[in-house]
Amino acid sequence: MPDEQARRIVLASRPHGEPTAENFRLETVPVPQPGAGQLLLRTRYLSLDPYMRGRMSAAKSYAKPVEVGDVMTGEVVAEVVASDRPDYKAGDLVTAPLGWQTHGLSDGKGLRRVDASSAPITTALGVLGMPGFTAYAGLREIGRPKEGETVVVAAASGPVGSMVGQLARKAGARAVGIAGGPEKCAFVRDELGFDAAVDHRAHDFAEQLGAACPKGIDVYFENVGGAVWQAVLPLLNDFARVPVCGLVSQYNLAGPPEGPDNLPTTMAAVLRKRLTLRGYIIFDFAGLFPDFLRDVTPAVRDGSIKYREDVVDGLENAPEAFMGMLKGRNFGKLLVKVAG
Amino acid sequence: MPDEQARRIVLASRPHGEPTAENFRLETVPVPQPGAGQLLLRTRYLSLDPYMRGRMSAAKSYAKPVEVGDVMTGEVVAEVVASDRPDYKAGDLVTAPLGWQTHGLSDGKGLRRVDASSAPITTALGVLGMPGFTAYAGLREIGRPKEGETVVVAAASGPVGSMVGQLARKAGARAVGIAGGPEKCAFVRDELGFDAAVDHRAHDFAEQLGAACPKGIDVYFENVGGAVWQAVLPLLNDFARVPVCGLVSQYNLAGPPEGPDNLPTTMAAVLRKRLTLRGYIIFDFAGLFPDFLRDVTPAVRDGSIKYREDVVDGLENAPEAFMGMLKGRNFGKLLVKVAG
């Protein structure tokens, strides 16, 4: 163990538009030694999520960008290897904001215990972690679907979208998922139990979406933006709510796209239909996390809330998997297995 | 009186872009005769408001469009000339959705009594009417300014904007008004008591707005859209609230303008800054109208809430005054004096 090497992936350069392999660099370094009050953590699974694209850019946002040369940020499930803290001992499992690396130190901040007997440990990064909580908090605080209403979400086979639809149905609403390709659509409809699934790659996507929402849309859970938003906008009902938690279709934009200018049409709809658009990140609702676990964990255990994971093996494959995710190539919550 | 003629202005044709004189037609018709349960009303003052531009178009909205050949819609202060209803008698003053005409019939629906002893009757169309209530409801239900926050509103010398700023100051917030030209800016700052006023015609408008909002913007009361929104967007603080009650800069658009496409930048700000954009019309908050009158009437009476009116004489001049208002030519609440 003392001779073991740590590996990590750092931001080699900032992307212009789509990230490429050259923006990442795999480094091998000595395993760090924990100091007083510190833990040494070893990563089991790394979560890959669309928000990371934002951290690769220097633009001001709710979180600091990753600096060039720094380890890519990310949440992991890790095992405590050594502890100089009374609250953790070797062998404990935690989620930690450790980043894209095999080992890291922690002073205990930002950790959450993972109970391996409660559910598979990977779920702490997906259905019972940040993505699931994003769906839960956005619906509960902003979307507020009522019985008989229609809830639409894109990336519906992914970890946020799949939870949005399933929670909407538990609230008595009609859930319509948008996904890329027939295989994902079949999964959304047949496995996750959405009322309908629409393939955004279809040439008549907007018409199909309209047909799937015969009573219009009351809640649109926005995580993609772009062409999907343009198809959703005319279908929104008066007083529709739009939680905005992501805009993956536009993360690679280097600047405002060519026209026409779609902003006036959206603003006119906000006014005429009295829409509410509200952006949020999960840290805004951190106080709800215990409610989330209380409400959702039993449903995951008893199978009434389903999920799918897409696990890539080896830290060195994280950049390629991440770039593929931004193009919708993953199928389910994307994880990197870093150590068994 | 039986020989008196009524005059009315009808929609002669739908505008493409900016309305022109040809879109309106002045007609002279016999004064209508009230039937059973009806009132005959004679207009004293007609209110001209930006929303009327929307009614001239056939596009679907929260209210039905005016049909070609129909009287232009609008709120008036009217006097009851004859009544076949027990609840009104000749000489009573009411506000009524009578439209751009000298006389009209009413079955009593949509009327509100005007107390001429409480305040000048024109205020029932402005500071104590729909525009004032628009400001009150949007701030109370959506903007929710807190002490020390910064509230920005455009068209600040107008009936909505002037109330937004004065109510914001009563809530302990900093009020920054945007207006067109030095005369209006001086009025906003020196007469209405805003903390600052910025001229949107200035070549360095965006910089001036930034300087007037050293702690950013917490509430932007949106009633214009367009270039003002683009200047406001970078100044909005995290968790800023944007009540959207009008978009006068874009009412004359015949379709989406040329690019660039400004929508992705706005949506990215909604997400990153966790903004709330919410459209509303006053009918959504009709239940708050008694609160509004209770809270605001004393302040108008004692002069702690100020207002300015821009009164044009003669119904025949309503189209020109209306077209000028869409270009910001009025100075204060625009009214047409129809009968003394």
XYZ file of C-alpha atoms in Angstrom:
680
model
C 0.000 0.000 0.000
C 2.720 2.598 0.749
C 4.169 1.893 -2.689
C 0.786 2.241 -4.425
C 0.528 5.040 -6.923
C -2.463 7.338 -7.222
C -3.890 8.357 -10.563
C -5.881 11.437 -11.340
C -7.312 13.271 -14.307
C -6.641 16.979 -14.489
C -7.956 19.730 -16.730
C -5.153 20.099 -19.282
C -6.742 23.003 -21.163
C -10.106 24.716 -21.423
C -12.384 23.487 -24.197
C -13.701 25.756 -26.906
C -17.070 24.259 -27.690
C -17.086 20.459 -27.356
C -14.469 19.042 -25.000
C -11.841 16.876 -26.653
C -9.362 14.308 -25.307
C -6.663 16.995 -25.299
C -8.526 18.916 -22.582
C -7.801 16.097 -20.100
C -4.551 14.616 -18.804
C -4.029 11.446 -16.764
C -1.342 11.845 -14.130
C 0.297 9.351 -11.812
C 1.414 10.675 -8.448
C 2.290 9.239 -5.040
C -0.647 8.395 -2.818
C -1.020 11.383 -0.481
C -0.355 10.911 3.220
C -3.097 11.976 5.640
C -2.128 14.572 8.234
C -3.668 15.398 11.599
C -7.471 15.236 11.493
C -7.471 13.886 7.963
C -8.802 10.863 6.143
C -7.239 9.062 3.219
C -9.978 8.026 0.818
C -9.828 5.549 -2.032
C -12.384 6.017 -4.798
C -14.666 3.111 -5.655
C -16.995 4.846 -8.107
C -16.864 8.265 -9.749
C -20.060 9.990 -10.868
C -20.006 11.757 -14.249
C -22.580 14.516 -14.605
C -23.333 17.207 -17.200
C -22.670 20.096 -14.796
C -18.954 19.269 -15.003
C -18.844 20.784 -18.474
C -19.560 24.153 -16.873
C -16.671 23.805 -14.430
C -14.269 23.313 -17.356
C -14.964 26.875 -18.517
C -13.645 30.000 -16.860
C -17.068 31.693 -16.901
C -18.451 32.887 -13.587
C -21.075 30.554 -12.208
C -22.467 29.309 -8.913
C -19.297 27.262 -8.403
C -15.681 28.097 -9.036
C -14.272 26.782 -12.279
C -11.666 24.052 -12.247
C -8.299 25.691 -12.833
C -6.088 24.349 -15.592
C -3.828 21.717 -14.014
C -6.301 20.944 -11.219
C -8.121 17.661 -10.730
C -11.536 17.574 -12.405
C -14.297 17.996 -9.822
C -16.755 15.233 -9.134
C -18.577 13.238 -6.489
C -17.369 9.743 -5.668
C -18.190 6.810 -3.457
C -14.990 6.138 -1.556
C -13.669 3.847 1.129
C -11.823 5.194 4.119
C -8.288 3.748 3.929
C -6.819 5.516 6.937
C -8.376 7.850 9.476
C -7.040 10.344 11.951
C -10.567 11.314 12.844
C -12.729 9.811 15.575
C -15.868 9.857 13.426
C -14.534 7.593 10.644
C -12.580 4.366 10.618
C -10.878 2.347 7.904
C -13.415 0.484 5.789
C -16.184 3.093 6.146
C -17.908 4.044 2.917
C -18.730 7.664 2.126
C -19.682 9.937 -0.704
C -17.123 12.707 -1.107
C -16.387 15.588 -3.487
C -13.035 13.989 -4.289
C -12.877 14.563 -8.042
C -11.592 12.399 -10.833
C -8.880 10.549 -8.901
C -8.172 7.253 -7.270
C -7.150 8.647 -3.892
C -7.610 11.834 -1.983
C -7.505 13.419 1.437
C -10.480 14.774 3.360
C -10.969 16.763 6.523
C -14.418 15.239 6.849
C -16.279 18.128 5.222
C -18.844 17.312 2.568
C -18.852 13.606 3.382
C -21.959 11.500 3.703
C -22.021 7.954 5.022
C -23.095 5.244 2.605
C -24.970 2.276 4.033
C -24.072 -0.690 1.833
C -26.797 -2.789 3.469
C -29.506 -0.331 2.431
C -28.948 -0.301 -1.337
C -26.105 -0.885 -3.802
C -23.413 1.707 -3.091
C -23.572 3.108 -6.621
C -27.093 4.387 -5.898
C -25.559 6.980 -3.558
C -24.364 8.747 -6.710
C -27.584 8.300 -8.694
C -31.103 7.422 -7.748
C -30.377 8.037 -4.030
C -27.816 10.767 -4.600
C -27.475 14.113 -6.256
C -29.355 13.294 -9.487
C -32.323 11.736 -7.708
C -32.395 14.612 -5.245
C -32.274 17.127 -8.098
C -35.487 15.624 -9.441
C -37.101 15.454 -6.007
C -36.281 19.013 -4.964
C -37.160 20.583 -8.312
C -40.546 18.889 -8.403
C -41.349 19.499 -4.774
C -40.275 23.149 -4.588
C -40.904 24.441 -8.103
C -42.759 22.023 -10.358
C -45.405 20.985 -7.813
C -47.314 18.636 -10.126
C -50.954 18.122 -9.236
C -53.101 15.125 -9.948
C -54.152 15.019 -13.571
C -51.494 17.446 -14.730
C -48.895 16.629 -17.372
C -45.175 16.616 -16.550
C -42.574 16.493 -19.320
C -38.870 15.828 -18.893
C -36.025 15.268 -21.330
C -33.076 12.903 -20.898
C -35.795 10.713 -19.422
C -33.705 7.547 -19.304
C -31.037 9.383 -17.310
C -30.803 9.654 -13.548
C -32.628 12.958 -13.150
C -35.248 12.471 -15.853
C -36.145 8.938 -14.821
C -36.810 10.123 -11.274
C -38.815 13.140 -12.405
C -41.234 10.959 -14.343
C -41.600 8.349 -11.646
C -42.190 10.944 -8.913
C -44.668 12.747 -11.166
C -46.645 9.542 -11.563
C -46.614 8.978 -7.813
C -48.175 12.460 -7.555
C -50.963 11.391 -9.907
C -49.671 13.301 -12.897
C -49.168 12.141 -16.472
C -45.446 11.630 -17.164
C -44.082 12.132 -20.657
C -40.413 11.433 -21.271
C -38.179 12.609 -24.076
C -35.203 10.446 -24.966
C -32.845 9.785 -27.842
C -33.626 6.703 -29.913
C -36.153 3.862 -29.790
C -34.259 1.773 -27.253
C -34.231 4.514 -24.618
C -37.851 5.390 -25.375
C -38.920 1.794 -24.886
C -37.091 1.714 -21.560
C -38.731 4.948 -20.394
C -42.192 3.725 -21.277
C -42.010 0.012 -20.552
C -39.538 -0.218 -17.682
C -39.871 3.136 -15.934
C -43.620 3.256 -16.533
C -43.925 6.718 -18.048
C -47.263 7.310 -19.783
C -45.503 8.124 -23.038
C -42.015 8.517 -24.462
C -41.046 10.616 -27.471
C -37.837 10.323 -29.491
C -36.268 13.750 -29.944
C -34.396 12.440 -32.979
C -37.644 11.820 -34.875
C -38.185 14.173 -37.822
C -41.657 14.973 -36.482
C -40.584 15.243 -32.844
C -42.618 18.388 -32.102
C -45.804 16.802 -33.507
C -45.204 13.593 -31.566
C -44.681 15.560 -28.381
C -47.944 17.407 -28.955
C -49.756 14.108 -29.498
C -48.262 12.728 -26.278
C -49.549 15.770 -24.337
C -53.194 16.094 -25.402
C -53.953 18.371 -22.434
C -50.805 20.471 -22.812
C -47.896 20.649 -20.389
C -48.174 21.877 -16.798
C -44.658 21.158 -15.607
C -41.646 21.053 -17.876
C -38.548 19.973 -16.048
C -35.801 21.732 -18.006
C -32.457 19.981 -18.193
C -31.559 20.322 -21.873
C -32.729 23.592 -23.474
C -32.388 24.200 -27.179
C -34.624 22.418 -29.680
C -36.551 20.551 -26.986
C -37.504 23.850 -25.329
C -38.726 25.182 -28.669
C -40.997 22.158 -29.034
C -42.232 22.403 -25.447
C -42.973 26.141 -25.433
C -46.139 26.128 -27.582
C -47.540 23.239 -25.521
C -47.145 24.874 -22.112
C -50.427 25.594 -20.376
C -51.260 28.792 -18.522
C -49.482 28.876 -15.163
C -47.048 26.121 -16.150
C -43.948 25.757 -13.968
C -40.480 25.248 -15.399
C -37.775 24.192 -12.928
C -34.469 24.802 -14.720
C -31.756 22.471 -13.439
C -29.652 22.008 -16.554
C -29.168 23.060 -20.154
C -26.978 20.321 -21.520
C -27.693 21.163 -25.159
C -26.001 24.529 -24.766
C -23.034 23.768 -22.497
C -20.737 23.529 -25.506
C -21.771 26.854 -27.033
C -18.808 29.200 -27.414
C -21.142 32.230 -27.632
C -24.663 33.223 -28.637
C -25.725 31.145 -31.666
C -26.870 32.685 -34.928
C -30.428 33.927 -35.120
C -33.261 34.213 -35.254
C -33.441 35.634 -31.752
C -35.687 33.218 -29.850
C -35.744 35.269 -26.652
C -38.736 37.511 -27.479
C -40.939 34.481 -28.214
C -40.020 32.861 -24.925
C -40.562 36.078 -22.966
C -43.914 36.654 -24.678
C -44.965 33.157 -23.602
C -43.801 33.823 -20.024
C -46.082 36.847 -19.973
C -49.112 35.556 -21.870
C -49.181 32.131 -20.252
C -48.013 33.452 -16.873
C -45.227 30.899 -16.754
C -42.792 30.509 -13.899
C -39.202 29.750 -14.915
C -36.933 29.165 -11.988
C -33.354 27.993 -11.932
C -31.938 26.055 -9.030
C -29.065 23.899 -7.908
C -29.405 21.268 -5.272
C -27.338 23.130 -2.711
C -30.194 25.643 -2.558
C -32.406 22.893 -1.165
C -29.848 20.978 0.907
C -32.170 21.012 3.896
C -34.566 18.718 2.067
C -32.047 15.918 1.626
C -33.190 13.935 4.692
C -36.798 14.157 3.436
C -35.628 12.887 0.079
C -33.907 9.853 1.529
C -36.870 9.136 3.800
C -39.363 9.366 0.941
C -37.427 7.699 -1.857
C -35.227 5.012 -0.279
C -38.123 2.626 0.471
C -39.422 3.030 -3.093
C -36.019 2.167 -4.515
C -35.778 -0.846 -2.225
C -39.215 -2.201 -3.063
C -38.659 -1.622 -6.775
C -41.474 0.862 -7.230
C -38.870 3.396 -8.316
C -36.564 1.960 -10.945
C -33.202 3.120 -12.197
C -30.545 2.152 -14.661
C -26.791 2.577 -14.429
C -24.184 2.731 -17.156
C -20.861 1.730 -15.610
C -17.568 2.324 -17.394
C -14.513 0.496 -16.105
C -11.310 2.381 -15.242
C -10.535 5.969 -14.378
C -8.580 6.372 -17.611
C -11.839 5.964 -19.536
C -13.623 8.806 -17.719
C -12.889 11.535 -20.315
C -14.253 9.535 -23.223
C -17.318 8.502 -21.222
C -17.893 12.105 -20.180
C -17.640 13.425 -23.738
C -20.052 10.720 -24.887
C -22.538 11.685 -22.169
C -22.705 15.235 -23.487
C -23.851 13.665 -26.758
C -26.374 11.393 -25.075
C -24.379 8.197 -25.595
C -24.811 6.888 -22.047
C -27.896 4.876 -21.159
C -28.707 5.427 -17.507
C -26.683 7.021 -14.728
C -23.061 7.214 -15.914
C -20.498 5.954 -13.412
C -16.839 5.087 -13.608
C -15.722 2.060 -11.632
C -12.388 3.190 -10.268
C -11.710 0.300 -7.858
C -13.725 -2.830 -7.125
C -79.847 63.991 -25.097
C -81.898 61.647 -27.338
C -80.467 63.445 -30.347
C -76.883 63.180 -29.093
C -74.573 61.130 -31.243
C -72.074 58.632 -29.882
C -68.570 58.353 -31.244
C -66.311 55.338 -31.126
C -62.992 54.176 -32.446
C -62.931 50.752 -34.031
C -60.116 48.541 -35.225
C -60.109 49.180 -38.968
C -57.358 46.686 -39.776
C -54.697 44.707 -37.970
C -51.259 46.318 -37.768
C -48.155 44.670 -39.139
C -45.454 45.913 -36.801
C -46.098 49.456 -35.592
C -49.747 50.539 -35.600
C -50.581 53.362 -38.004
C -53.505 55.761 -38.247
C -55.065 53.515 -40.900
C -55.560 50.753 -38.318
C -58.157 52.907 -36.532
C -61.481 54.380 -37.680
C -63.624 56.960 -35.915
C -67.336 56.213 -36.292
C -70.404 58.233 -35.344
C -73.454 56.222 -34.331
C -76.688 56.837 -32.432
C -76.392 56.745 -28.647
C -77.507 53.225 -27.654
C -80.711 52.811 -25.650
C -80.484 50.816 -22.406
C -82.768 47.790 -22.139
C -84.042 45.938 -19.078
C -81.397 45.676 -16.341
C -78.996 47.859 -18.269
C -77.117 51.071 -17.684
C -76.240 53.728 -20.202
C -72.749 55.003 -19.505
C -71.037 58.120 -20.773
C -67.232 58.091 -20.812
C -65.373 60.814 -18.949
C -61.812 59.506 -19.279
C -60.349 56.673 -21.319
C -57.171 54.911 -20.174
C -54.567 54.101 -22.826
C -52.252 51.241 -21.926
C -49.560 49.232 -23.733
C -51.441 45.912 -23.452
C -53.905 47.223 -26.042
C -51.299 46.671 -28.740
C -51.599 42.941 -28.082
C -55.376 43.018 -28.516
C -54.961 44.517 -31.994
C -53.261 41.307 -33.167
C -55.011 38.044 -33.892
C -52.459 36.030 -31.893
C -53.788 33.853 -29.092
C -53.233 35.411 -25.699
C -54.805 35.590 -22.267
C -57.560 37.796 -23.676
C -59.487 37.603 -26.903
C -58.243 39.882 -29.651
C -60.354 42.805 -30.799
C -62.057 41.790 -34.038
C -61.698 44.048 -37.054
C -64.662 46.430 -36.979
C -65.099 46.156 -33.212
C -64.560 48.960 -30.727
C -61.031 49.054 -29.307
C -60.976 47.653 -25.768
C -60.111 49.841 -22.824
C -61.003 50.851 -19.299
C -62.803 54.128 -18.725
C -64.169 56.281 -15.965
C -67.808 56.813 -16.880
C -70.890 58.480 -15.517
C -74.180 56.649 -15.311
C -76.617 58.502 -17.601
C -79.607 56.220 -17.205
C -80.107 53.147 -15.069
C -82.552 50.286 -15.090
C -80.695 48.688 -12.224
C -81.387 49.155 -8.513
C -77.673 49.292 -7.653
C -76.811 52.332 -9.792
C -78.460 55.673 -10.377
C -77.875 58.516 -12.811
C -74.804 60.525 -11.844
C -72.894 57.601 -10.303
C -69.289 57.309 -11.371
C -67.767 53.949 -12.235
C -64.808 52.389 -13.939
C -65.956 50.158 -16.765
C -64.410 48.103 -19.579
C -66.275 50.219 -22.096
C -63.623 50.654 -24.757
C -62.716 53.625 -26.922
C -66.144 55.211 -27.138
C -68.179 58.061 -25.764
C -71.176 55.962 -24.695
C -71.896 52.355 -23.974
C -74.293 49.973 -22.290
C -73.513 47.827 -19.275
C -75.292 45.049 -17.413
C -73.328 45.990 -14.320
C -70.571 43.431 -14.794
C -66.970 44.562 -14.404
C -67.956 47.923 -12.900
C -66.296 49.470 -9.897
C -67.605 52.533 -8.083
C -65.425 55.621 -8.133
C -65.504 57.875 -5.085
C -64.815 61.388 -6.375
C -64.387 62.653 -2.809
C -61.525 60.239 -2.143
C -59.180 61.256 -4.956
C -59.390 62.786 -8.445
C -61.446 60.440 -10.614
C -58.616 59.975 -13.111
C -56.610 58.159 -10.439
C -59.062 55.269 -10.730
C -57.390 54.522 -14.064
C -53.823 55.055 -12.900
C -52.220 55.243 -9.523
C -55.338 53.797 -7.829
C -56.367 51.633 -10.766
C -55.015 48.887 -12.936
C -51.488 50.260 -13.421
C -50.926 50.944 -9.746
C -52.352 47.557 -8.855
C -50.074 45.890 -11.413
C -47.083 47.297 -9.558
C -48.495 46.397 -6.150
C -49.415 42.813 -6.989
C -46.216 42.056 -8.900
C -44.029 43.306 -6.076
C -46.052 41.697 -3.326
C -46.507 38.278 -4.933
C -43.380 37.867 -7.070
C -40.767 40.562 -6.528
C -40.918 40.579 -2.723
C -38.217 43.201 -2.193
C -36.448 43.050 1.139
C -34.799 45.856 3.026
C -31.478 46.783 1.483
C -32.163 45.052 -1.809
C -32.116 46.834 -5.166
C -35.236 47.065 -7.327
C -35.014 48.197 -10.947
C -37.907 49.157 -13.189
C -38.129 50.649 -16.659
C -40.703 53.150 -17.887
C -40.192 54.552 -14.420
C -42.052 57.795 -15.038
C -45.093 55.821 -16.186
C -47.960 54.650 -14.026
C -46.638 51.145 -13.304
C -42.962 51.989 -12.995
C -43.484 55.014 -10.779
C -45.478 52.893 -8.325
C -42.952 50.046 -8.389
C -40.154 52.349 -7.298
C -42.158 54.139 -4.635
C -43.439 50.870 -3.147
C -39.922 49.431 -3.259
C -38.646 52.382 -1.248
C -41.466 51.954 1.269
C -40.186 48.366 1.675
C -36.728 49.681 2.470
C -35.207 48.771 -0.870
C -33.093 50.885 -3.218
C -35.181 51.970 -6.228
C -33.502 52.548 -9.584
C -35.637 53.797 -12.455
C -34.981 53.657 -16.169
C -36.614 56.313 -18.332
C -36.200 57.964 -21.703
C -34.504 61.363 -21.643
C -33.213 63.753 -18.994
C -36.571 65.324 -18.197
C -38.180 62.029 -17.258
C -35.077 60.940 -15.350
C -35.108 64.147 -13.318
C -38.776 63.584 -12.505
C -38.140 59.997 -11.415
C -35.278 60.981 -9.154
C -36.354 64.373 -7.859
C -40.145 64.135 -7.764
C -40.793 60.433 -7.280
C -37.807 60.043 -4.982
C -36.106 57.077 -6.630
C -32.511 56.583 -5.455
C -31.264 56.844 -9.024
C -32.567 57.233 -12.571
C -30.811 56.106 -15.737
C -31.543 57.290 -19.274
C -31.898 54.305 -21.608
C -31.106 56.569 -24.549
C -27.607 57.280 -23.255
C -24.834 55.714 -25.344
C -23.366 54.191 -22.180
C -26.698 53.137 -20.700
C -25.491 49.688 -19.574
C -22.502 51.180 -17.761
C -24.670 53.840 -16.115
C -27.112 51.187 -14.965
C -24.279 49.189 -13.455
C -23.015 52.272 -11.635
C -26.515 52.940 -10.282
C -26.718 49.384 -8.911
C -23.423 48.909 -7.043
C -24.803 45.876 -5.177
C -26.432 44.329 -8.247
C -30.152 43.882 -8.856
C -32.418 41.743 -6.682
C -35.770 42.533 -8.281
C -36.173 43.564 -11.892
C -39.727 44.489 -12.683
C -39.970 43.624 -16.383
C -42.312 45.732 -18.470
C -40.226 46.456 -21.576
C -37.896 43.612 -22.587
C -35.367 44.023 -25.378
C -32.237 46.122 -24.880
C -33.089 46.990 -21.267
C -33.272 43.299 -20.391
C -29.875 42.722 -21.985
C -28.399 45.475 -19.775
C -30.131 44.160 -16.652
C -29.225 40.490 -17.087
C -25.515 40.688 -16.160
C -26.382 42.764 -13.071
C -28.933 40.369 -11.604
C -27.874 38.832 -8.312
C -28.285 35.202 -7.356
C -31.926 34.448 -6.504
C -33.177 37.634 -8.190
C -36.901 37.775 -8.954
C -38.287 39.043 -12.244
C -42.044 39.717 -12.352
C -42.917 39.981 -16.044
C -45.950 42.194 -16.585
C -45.182 43.684 -19.990
C -42.788 43.666 -22.917
C -43.591 46.899 -24.665
C -40.380 46.961 -26.710
C -41.431 43.819 -28.558
C -45.171 44.319 -29.049
C -44.606 45.584 -32.565
C -42.417 42.670 -33.660
C -43.880 40.859 -36.647
C -41.822 37.750 -35.855
C -38.557 36.646 -34.231
C -35.870 39.304 -34.862
C -32.561 38.533 -36.511
C -29.845 36.999 -34.416
C -27.811 36.430 -32.498
C -30.062 34.141 -30.497
C -30.179 35.701 -27.027
C -32.224 32.908 -25.460
C -29.325 30.625 -24.409
C -27.640 33.454 -22.506
C -30.840 34.260 -20.639
C -31.522 30.618 -19.832
C -27.929 30.119 -18.656
C -28.390 33.073 -16.288
C -31.690 31.637 -15.017
C -29.832 28.459 -14.126
C -26.556 29.831 -12.812
C -28.076 32.681 -10.824
C -31.153 30.687 -9.853
C -33.433 33.417 -11.132
C -37.202 33.347 -10.976
C -38.987 34.743 -14.029
C -42.730 34.810 -13.644
C -45.341 36.319 -15.905
C -48.634 37.599 -14.574
C -51.621 39.708 -15.394
C -53.586 41.517 -12.764
C -56.645 39.310 -13.131
C -54.540 36.523 -11.599
C -54.364 38.543 -8.389
C -57.826 40.141 -8.443
C -58.410 39.076 -4.848
C -55.704 41.463 -3.686
C -57.427 44.561 -5.059
C -59.096 45.521 -1.759
C -55.717 45.225 -0.006
C -54.203 47.449 -2.672
C -56.791 50.184 -2.194
C -56.503 49.940 1.581
C -52.693 50.152 1.508
C -52.174 52.698 -1.239
C -55.109 55.128 -1.117
C -53.945 56.874 2.062
C -50.439 57.283 0.640
C -51.807 58.869 -2.511
C -53.988 61.188 -0.447
C -51.192 62.302 1.857
C -48.818 62.760 -1.053
C -46.272 60.178 0.035
C -46.985 58.331 -3.214
C -46.805 60.684 -6.174
C -48.043 60.281 -9.707
C -48.158 62.156 -12.954
C -50.840 62.142 -15.633
C -50.601 62.992 -19.311
C -54.095 63.962 -20.453
C -54.972 64.249 -24.137
C -58.183 66.019 -25.036
C -60.762 64.398 -27.307
C -61.534 60.801 -28.246
C -60.491 61.496 -31.834
C -56.919 61.988 -30.605
C -56.719 58.595 -28.895
C -55.039 56.718 -31.796
C -52.214 59.205 -32.139
C -51.693 59.326 -28.378
C -51.669 55.530 -28.241
C -49.116 55.223 -31.037
C -46.945 57.811 -29.312
C -47.112 55.895 -26.034
C -45.658 52.799 -27.683
C -42.673 55.004 -28.534
C -42.432 56.452 -25.036
C -43.758 59.900 -25.983
C -46.163 60.183 -23.062
C -44.958 61.508 -19.730
C -46.983 59.954 -16.965
C -50.194 57.957 -17.064
C -51.766 58.512 -20.485
C -55.466 59.391 -20.403
C -57.902 60.708 -22.957
C -60.413 63.234 -21.710
C -63.554 62.206 -23.553
C -66.099 64.411 -21.757
C -65.599 66.979 -19.019
